[in-house]
Short mmCIF file of C-alpha atoms and ligand atoms in Angstrom, two decimals:
data_model
loop_
_atom_site.label_atom_id
_atom_site.label_comp_id
_atom_site.label_asym_id
_atom_site.label_seq_id
_atom_site.Cartn_x
_atom_site.Cartn_y
_atom_site.Cartn_z
CA MET N 9 24.58 104.63 -5.70
CA GLN N 10 27.95 105.89 -6.58
CA ARG N 11 28.49 109.34 -7.93
CA ASN N 12 31.21 111.94 -8.09
CA HIS N 13 29.00 114.94 -7.44
CA VAL N 14 25.55 115.51 -5.77
CA THR N 15 23.41 118.62 -5.78
CA VAL N 16 20.97 118.81 -2.65
CA ALA N 17 18.29 121.39 -2.04
CA LEU N 18 17.30 121.88 1.48
CA THR N 19 14.12 123.83 2.25
CA GLY N 20 13.91 125.55 5.64
CA ALA N 21 17.54 125.75 5.75
CA ALA N 22 17.74 128.41 8.40
CA GLY N 23 15.45 126.34 10.76
CA ASN N 24 16.13 124.10 13.59
CA ILE N 25 16.34 120.73 11.60
CA GLY N 26 18.29 122.41 8.79
CA TYR N 27 20.92 123.55 11.27
CA ALA N 28 21.42 120.07 12.59
CA MET N 29 21.40 118.48 9.07
CA LEU N 30 23.84 120.88 7.14
CA PRO N 31 27.28 119.88 8.50
CA ARG N 32 26.48 116.24 8.28
CA LEU N 33 25.30 116.75 4.50
CA ALA N 34 28.53 118.38 3.67
CA SER N 35 31.09 116.25 5.59
CA GLY N 36 31.03 113.29 3.35
CA GLU N 37 29.21 111.03 5.69
CA VAL N 38 25.89 110.91 3.75
CA PHE N 39 27.04 110.64 0.14
CA GLY N 40 30.54 109.20 0.77
CA PRO N 41 34.07 110.62 1.04
CA ASP N 42 34.54 110.77 -2.78
CA THR N 43 31.36 112.72 -3.68
CA THR N 44 31.36 116.49 -3.71
CA VAL N 45 28.42 118.29 -2.65
CA GLU N 46 26.44 121.44 -3.82
CA LEU N 47 23.91 122.80 -1.51
CA ARG N 48 20.81 124.88 -2.58
CA LEU N 49 19.51 126.49 0.52
CA LEU N 50 15.86 127.58 0.25
CA GLU N 51 14.24 130.01 2.82
CA ILE N 52 11.40 132.44 2.82
CA THR N 53 12.64 136.06 2.20
CA PRO N 54 12.43 137.21 5.83
CA ALA N 55 14.85 134.33 6.85
CA LEU N 56 17.41 135.01 4.31
CA GLY N 57 19.51 136.99 6.80
CA ALA N 58 19.68 134.24 9.28
CA LEU N 59 20.24 131.93 6.41
CA GLU N 60 23.33 133.97 5.63
CA GLY N 61 24.63 133.38 9.04
CA VAL N 62 24.24 129.66 8.76
CA ALA N 63 26.17 129.82 5.42
CA MET N 64 29.06 131.74 7.22
CA GLU N 65 29.11 129.00 9.63
CA MET N 66 29.17 126.33 6.89
CA ASN N 67 32.08 128.18 5.34
CA ASP N 68 34.03 128.32 8.63
CA CYS N 69 33.63 124.56 8.78
CA ALA N 70 35.84 124.40 5.83
CA PHE N 71 34.40 121.19 4.56
CA PRO N 72 36.68 119.91 1.66
CA LEU N 73 33.82 118.13 -0.23
CA LEU N 74 31.45 121.35 -0.21
CA THR N 75 31.86 122.83 -3.62
CA LYS N 76 29.18 125.54 -3.63
CA MET N 77 26.27 126.85 -1.62
CA VAL N 78 23.18 128.73 -3.31
CA LEU N 79 21.13 130.82 -0.88
CA THR N 80 17.86 131.76 -2.26
CA ASP N 81 14.01 132.35 -1.73
CA ASP N 82 13.39 131.28 -5.40
CA VAL N 83 12.15 127.79 -5.48
CA GLU N 84 12.99 127.20 -9.23
CA GLU N 85 16.65 128.43 -8.72
CA ALA N 86 16.90 126.00 -5.61
CA PHE N 87 15.54 122.88 -7.42
CA ASP N 88 17.27 123.38 -10.69
CA GLY N 89 19.13 120.14 -11.53
CA ILE N 90 19.00 118.66 -8.04
CA ASN N 91 19.54 115.01 -7.21
CA TRP N 92 17.79 115.19 -3.68
CA GLY N 93 15.11 117.48 -2.30
CA LEU N 94 14.89 117.63 1.43
CA PHE N 95 11.75 119.31 2.13
CA VAL N 96 12.01 120.49 5.74
CA GLY N 97 10.67 123.96 5.48
CA ALA N 98 7.10 124.47 6.78
CA LYS N 99 5.20 126.72 8.95
CA PRO N 100 5.22 125.55 12.63
CA ARG N 101 1.83 124.40 14.28
CA GLY N 102 0.84 127.30 16.52
CA LYS N 103 -0.49 126.85 19.99
CA GLY N 104 -4.17 125.68 19.61
CA MET N 105 -4.03 125.22 16.00
CA LEU N 106 -5.89 122.38 14.59
CA ARG N 107 -4.30 119.67 12.42
CA GLY N 108 -6.76 120.79 9.64
CA ASP N 109 -5.43 124.24 9.79
CA LEU N 110 -1.86 123.06 9.73
CA ILE N 111 -2.67 120.96 6.62
CA LEU N 112 -4.27 123.96 4.82
CA GLY N 113 -1.62 126.50 6.01
CA ASN N 114 1.25 124.31 4.66
CA GLY N 115 -0.35 122.70 1.64
CA PRO N 116 0.36 125.57 -0.81
CA ILE N 117 4.06 125.59 -0.02
CA PHE N 118 4.20 121.98 -1.42
CA THR N 119 2.08 122.64 -4.62
CA GLY N 120 4.75 125.22 -5.71
CA GLN N 121 7.58 123.04 -4.73
CA GLY N 122 6.02 120.01 -6.62
CA LYS N 123 5.87 122.13 -9.75
CA ALA N 124 9.34 123.51 -9.31
CA LEU N 125 10.69 119.87 -9.00
CA ASN N 126 10.11 119.50 -12.80
CA LYS N 127 13.46 121.24 -13.17
CA ALA N 128 15.25 118.64 -11.04
CA ALA N 129 17.71 116.05 -12.39
CA ASP N 130 16.08 112.82 -13.88
CA ASP N 131 17.20 110.82 -10.84
CA VAL N 132 15.67 113.07 -8.15
CA ARG N 133 14.50 111.84 -4.92
CA VAL N 134 12.56 113.67 -2.42
CA ILE N 135 11.97 113.38 1.33
CA VAL N 136 9.32 115.30 3.09
CA VAL N 137 9.88 116.30 6.65
CA GLY N 138 7.70 119.30 7.11
CA ASN N 139 4.37 118.50 8.79
CA PRO N 140 1.79 117.24 8.05
CA ALA N 141 4.60 115.20 6.29
CA ASN N 142 2.69 112.45 4.65
CA THR N 143 -0.06 114.76 3.23
CA ASN N 144 2.62 117.38 2.08
CA ALA N 145 4.33 114.53 0.26
CA LEU N 146 1.20 113.81 -1.39
CA ILE N 147 0.63 117.46 -2.52
CA ALA N 148 4.07 117.70 -3.73
CA MET N 149 3.80 114.45 -5.76
CA SER N 150 0.29 115.30 -7.37
CA ASN N 151 1.48 118.69 -8.55
CA SER N 152 4.87 117.31 -10.04
CA ASP N 153 5.72 115.55 -13.31
CA VAL N 154 8.38 113.67 -11.40
CA PRO N 155 7.50 109.88 -10.97
CA ASN N 156 5.35 109.07 -7.96
CA ASP N 157 7.90 106.65 -6.61
CA ARG N 158 10.61 109.31 -6.02
CA PHE N 159 8.52 110.79 -3.23
CA ALA N 160 8.68 109.76 0.40
CA ALA N 161 7.57 111.33 3.81
CA LEU N 162 9.71 110.82 6.88
CA THR N 163 8.86 108.18 9.30
CA ARG N 164 12.47 107.00 10.00
CA LEU N 165 12.43 109.25 13.12
CA ASP N 166 9.53 107.08 14.32
CA GLN N 167 11.28 103.90 13.57
CA ASN N 168 14.47 105.03 15.22
CA ARG N 169 12.42 106.07 18.29
CA ALA N 170 10.73 102.66 18.41
CA MET N 171 14.16 100.75 18.04
CA SER N 172 15.49 102.86 20.92
CA GLN N 173 12.54 102.07 23.18
CA LEU N 174 12.91 98.08 22.25
CA ALA N 175 16.69 98.24 22.73
CA ALA N 176 16.38 99.84 26.31
CA LYS N 177 13.35 97.54 27.28
CA ALA N 178 15.61 94.40 26.25
CA GLY N 179 18.77 95.83 27.69
CA VAL N 180 20.58 95.45 24.35
CA ALA N 181 22.43 97.89 22.09
CA VAL N 182 20.27 99.55 19.54
CA SER N 183 22.30 97.90 16.82
CA GLU N 184 20.54 94.56 17.77
CA VAL N 185 17.23 95.78 16.70
CA THR N 186 16.00 95.42 13.27
CA ASN N 187 13.11 95.30 10.96
CA VAL N 188 10.95 97.65 12.94
CA ALA N 189 8.11 98.84 10.71
CA ILE N 190 6.09 101.96 11.15
CA PHE N 191 2.67 101.88 9.45
CA GLY N 192 0.58 104.93 8.53
CA ASN N 193 0.87 108.48 9.35
CA HIS N 194 3.71 110.58 10.87
CA SER N 195 1.13 111.55 13.68
CA LYS N 196 -0.03 110.08 16.85
CA THR N 197 -2.05 107.61 15.18
CA MET N 198 1.06 105.89 13.60
CA TYR N 199 1.42 102.10 14.38
CA PRO N 200 4.96 101.08 15.36
CA ASP N 201 5.01 97.22 14.64
CA ALA N 202 7.05 95.27 17.09
CA GLU N 203 5.34 92.06 15.89
CA ASN N 204 7.78 91.58 12.86
CA ALA N 205 10.77 93.29 14.67
CA LEU N 206 13.88 91.39 15.70
CA ILE N 207 16.28 91.69 18.54
CA GLY N 208 19.49 89.90 17.84
CA GLY N 209 17.82 88.17 14.95
CA LYS N 210 14.88 86.81 17.19
CA PRO N 211 11.30 87.90 17.20
CA VAL N 212 10.75 90.72 19.68
CA TYR N 213 7.83 88.90 21.27
CA ASP N 214 10.27 86.11 22.20
CA VAL N 215 12.97 88.35 23.67
CA ILE N 216 10.67 90.72 25.63
CA ASP N 217 8.25 88.81 27.77
CA ASP N 218 6.15 91.96 28.75
CA HIS N 219 3.55 91.68 25.99
CA ASP N 220 1.32 94.27 27.64
CA TRP N 221 4.15 96.75 27.45
CA LEU N 222 4.71 95.92 23.60
CA ARG N 223 0.98 96.49 22.85
CA GLY N 224 0.56 99.26 25.25
CA ASP N 225 3.25 101.79 26.49
CA PHE N 226 5.75 100.91 23.76
CA ILE N 227 3.23 102.08 21.17
CA SER N 228 2.02 105.25 23.00
CA THR N 229 5.55 106.22 23.89
CA VAL N 230 6.71 106.31 20.19
CA GLN N 231 3.44 107.92 19.16
CA GLY N 232 3.87 110.62 21.79
CA ARG N 233 7.60 111.08 21.66
CA GLY N 234 7.60 114.29 19.69
CA LYS N 235 5.46 115.96 22.36
CA ALA N 236 7.61 114.48 25.17
CA VAL N 237 10.61 116.09 23.50
CA ILE N 238 8.78 119.46 23.21
CA ASP N 239 7.65 119.19 27.04
CA ALA N 240 11.22 118.47 28.13
CA ARG N 241 13.40 120.84 25.90
CA GLY N 242 10.79 123.50 24.91
CA LYS N 243 11.67 122.98 21.38
CA SER N 244 10.49 120.34 18.82
CA SER N 245 13.07 117.45 18.01
CA ALA N 246 15.68 118.87 15.63
CA MET N 247 18.78 116.65 16.13
CA SER N 248 16.95 113.54 16.10
CA ALA N 249 14.89 114.60 13.12
CA ALA N 250 17.90 115.79 11.04
CA SER N 251 19.61 112.48 11.96
CA ALA N 252 16.53 110.46 10.87
CA ALA N 253 16.27 112.34 7.65
CA LEU N 254 19.89 111.66 6.69
CA ASP N 255 19.36 108.04 7.79
CA HIS N 256 16.61 107.91 5.19
CA VAL N 257 18.80 109.44 2.49
CA MET N 258 21.63 106.86 3.16
CA SER N 259 19.07 104.03 3.37
CA VAL N 260 17.77 105.04 -0.19
CA GLU N 261 21.23 105.51 -1.57
CA ARG N 262 22.53 102.20 -0.51
CA PRO N 263 21.00 98.64 -1.16
CA THR N 264 19.31 97.47 1.96
CA PRO N 265 20.89 94.43 3.61
CA ALA N 266 19.02 91.18 2.61
CA GLY N 267 16.32 90.28 5.08
CA GLN N 268 16.03 93.82 6.51
CA HIS N 269 13.85 96.74 5.76
CA PHE N 270 13.26 100.29 7.02
CA ALA N 271 10.35 102.74 7.47
CA ALA N 272 9.32 105.10 4.87
CA ALA N 273 5.93 106.75 3.91
CA VAL N 274 5.41 106.16 0.14
CA LEU N 275 2.49 106.11 -2.25
CA SER N 276 0.19 103.22 -1.27
CA ASP N 277 -0.48 100.51 -4.05
CA GLY N 278 -2.89 98.65 -1.92
CA SER N 279 -0.30 96.64 0.06
CA TYR N 280 -1.61 95.23 3.19
CA GLY N 281 -5.18 96.29 2.16
CA ILE N 282 -4.30 99.84 2.66
CA SER N 283 -6.39 102.29 0.27
CA GLU N 284 -4.35 103.44 -2.74
CA GLY N 285 -3.40 106.95 -3.36
CA ILE N 286 -2.33 108.07 0.03
CA ILE N 287 1.28 108.35 1.35
CA TYR N 288 1.30 105.71 4.08
CA SER N 289 4.33 104.37 5.85
CA PHE N 290 5.30 100.92 5.07
CA PRO N 291 8.34 98.64 5.59
CA VAL N 292 10.64 99.28 2.46
CA THR N 293 13.75 98.24 0.88
CA SER N 294 15.97 100.02 -1.65
CA ASP N 295 18.00 98.57 -4.54
CA ASP N 296 21.36 99.84 -5.90
CA ASN N 297 19.55 102.58 -7.68
CA GLY N 298 17.60 104.16 -5.05
CA ASN N 299 14.37 102.65 -5.92
CA LEU N 300 11.99 101.84 -3.00
CA GLU N 301 9.91 98.52 -2.80
CA ILE N 302 7.19 97.90 -0.21
CA VAL N 303 8.10 94.60 1.71
CA GLN N 304 5.25 92.10 1.28
CA GLY N 305 4.28 89.16 3.37
CA LEU N 306 4.75 90.38 6.83
CA THR N 307 2.34 88.92 9.35
CA ILE N 308 -0.12 91.22 10.79
CA SER N 309 -2.39 90.30 13.67
CA ASP N 310 -5.87 91.64 14.18
CA PHE N 311 -4.53 94.00 16.87
CA GLY N 312 -2.07 95.35 14.31
CA ARG N 313 -4.59 95.34 11.48
CA GLU N 314 -6.98 97.61 13.68
CA LYS N 315 -4.02 100.10 14.26
CA MET N 316 -3.16 100.20 10.73
CA LYS N 317 -6.73 100.92 9.71
CA ALA N 318 -6.96 103.82 12.18
CA THR N 319 -4.09 105.61 10.72
CA GLU N 320 -5.19 104.93 7.37
CA ALA N 321 -8.46 106.70 8.24
CA GLU N 322 -6.60 109.75 9.41
CA LEU N 323 -4.76 109.92 6.18
CA LEU N 324 -7.83 109.48 4.03
CA GLU N 325 -9.34 112.40 5.91
CA GLU N 326 -6.24 114.60 5.43
CA LYS N 327 -6.49 113.74 1.76
CA GLN N 328 -10.21 114.76 1.52
CA VAL N 329 -9.20 118.19 3.30
CA VAL N 330 -6.39 118.91 0.71
CA SER N 331 -8.58 117.75 -2.16
CA ASP N 332 -11.47 119.87 -1.17
CA ALA N 333 -8.99 122.86 -1.03
CA GLY N 334 -7.89 122.03 -4.56
CA LEU N 335 -4.48 121.26 -3.65
CA LEU N 336 -4.02 117.95 -5.46
P1 LIG X 410 11.74 125.75 12.20
O1 LIG X 410 10.54 126.58 12.34
O2 LIG X 410 12.92 125.80 13.10
O3 LIG X 410 12.26 125.94 10.63
C1 LIG X 410 11.46 125.84 9.57
C2 LIG X 410 12.09 126.75 8.58
O4 LIG X 410 11.29 126.53 7.39
C3 LIG X 410 11.94 128.23 8.96
O5 LIG X 410 13.44 128.77 8.87
C4 LIG X 410 11.09 128.89 7.93
O6 LIG X 410 11.52 130.19 7.62
C5 LIG X 410 11.26 127.90 6.83
N1 LIG X 410 10.13 127.83 5.88
C6 LIG X 410 8.87 128.17 6.12
N2 LIG X 410 8.21 128.13 4.89
C7 LIG X 410 9.02 127.82 3.94
C8 LIG X 410 8.90 127.84 2.58
N3 LIG X 410 7.79 128.10 1.91
N4 LIG X 410 10.16 127.65 1.75
C9 LIG X 410 11.09 127.30 2.36
N5 LIG X 410 11.51 127.51 3.76
C10 LIG X 410 10.23 127.75 4.43
O7 LIG X 410 11.27 124.15 12.20
P2 LIG X 410 12.03 122.89 12.40
O8 LIG X 410 12.23 122.47 13.84
O9 LIG X 410 13.19 122.82 11.58
O10 LIG X 410 11.03 121.78 11.69
C11 LIG X 410 10.64 121.81 10.35
C12 LIG X 410 9.51 120.91 9.97
O11 LIG X 410 9.67 119.51 10.41
C13 LIG X 410 8.15 121.29 10.82
O12 LIG X 410 7.08 121.23 9.94
C14 LIG X 410 8.12 120.26 11.99
O13 LIG X 410 6.80 119.86 12.27
C15 LIG X 410 8.68 119.14 11.02
N6 LIG X 410 9.04 117.83 11.89
C16 LIG X 410 8.88 116.61 11.20
C17 LIG X 410 9.21 115.53 11.82
C18 LIG X 410 9.08 114.20 11.10
O14 LIG X 410 9.61 113.15 11.60
N7 LIG X 410 8.64 114.21 9.91
C19 LIG X 410 9.89 115.57 13.01
C20 LIG X 410 10.50 116.81 13.47
C21 LIG X 410 9.62 117.99 13.06
O15 LIG X 410 8.63 118.32 14.01
#
């Protein structure tokens, strides 16, 4: 998608992921070297002071393409006329907090943000990063007049994690790994699919002999990677999450190379027998105009089917929770 100027809203802009994302958004890397960028930085009121500091640093980077930054705690101001909404801001999951509590704690943020999106530009696209990302995207979508196909939740980090694991196991560069799909929820039930993935254009199952690893540790490593990073670093993934979110934006903005696909959680249309009406991660492609299409016809084994159903069940439960709470 070629444009001269893009307006991008980033929620939670003073947080860890926002900090890792901002310089790359303004550098020209994401939207190209000829596209100027306006940033709308949304935070909660108590974080506006910290946001001011982040904006000072952004100014000190002296990015030639950055035309304007708006710092605000007003969602309507933040989303007015935007081409992209990067929904990162959410309350973190506290120690001992159940997933259900997190869903109900963060859900109301996304009802308001969904409504405010009605002021966005006609071509607006949204990527939800804040957890529980799939269900938050469903809430935002359900509360907005923006067409459903503009909303996605981030599973690109899971795809990137899977690619990195496969490359390391095969002893090849990560650039050799393509067509890794992530099915389902961005949670520990997700199913990273190696059965349709390629290494150097060949099926992963032909390149990696250790099929027990592909069906076992590979999957659990990707599913548990977020926790492993927290255990090692003492903080949740921020650099990699920011990078994946920007990979997603770039993949949506550019046509997908023929025969390839990438992972994004989008509204299920019943593809692969998955229930309609949930935000479920599928292999997708983008056209020249940022429209996503679910890739059809991948071969799914009984093993894969079972995993896809388990993560679907979790998403249906999450949907029930937010539906009962009147958030949809
Ligand atoms: P931080 O706690 O560092 O930053 C979050 C920021 O959001 C804070 O500055 C907070 O003030 C702000 N915020 C809270 N409510 C807001 C609202 N209503 N409007 C605007 N801003 C608001 O968390 P960070 O590490 O940046 O992570 C952000 C979110 O990403 C979390 O929900 C986290 O769980 C999620 N993640 C999602 C990933 C994914 O792949 N989908 C991976 C990484 C990450 O865990």
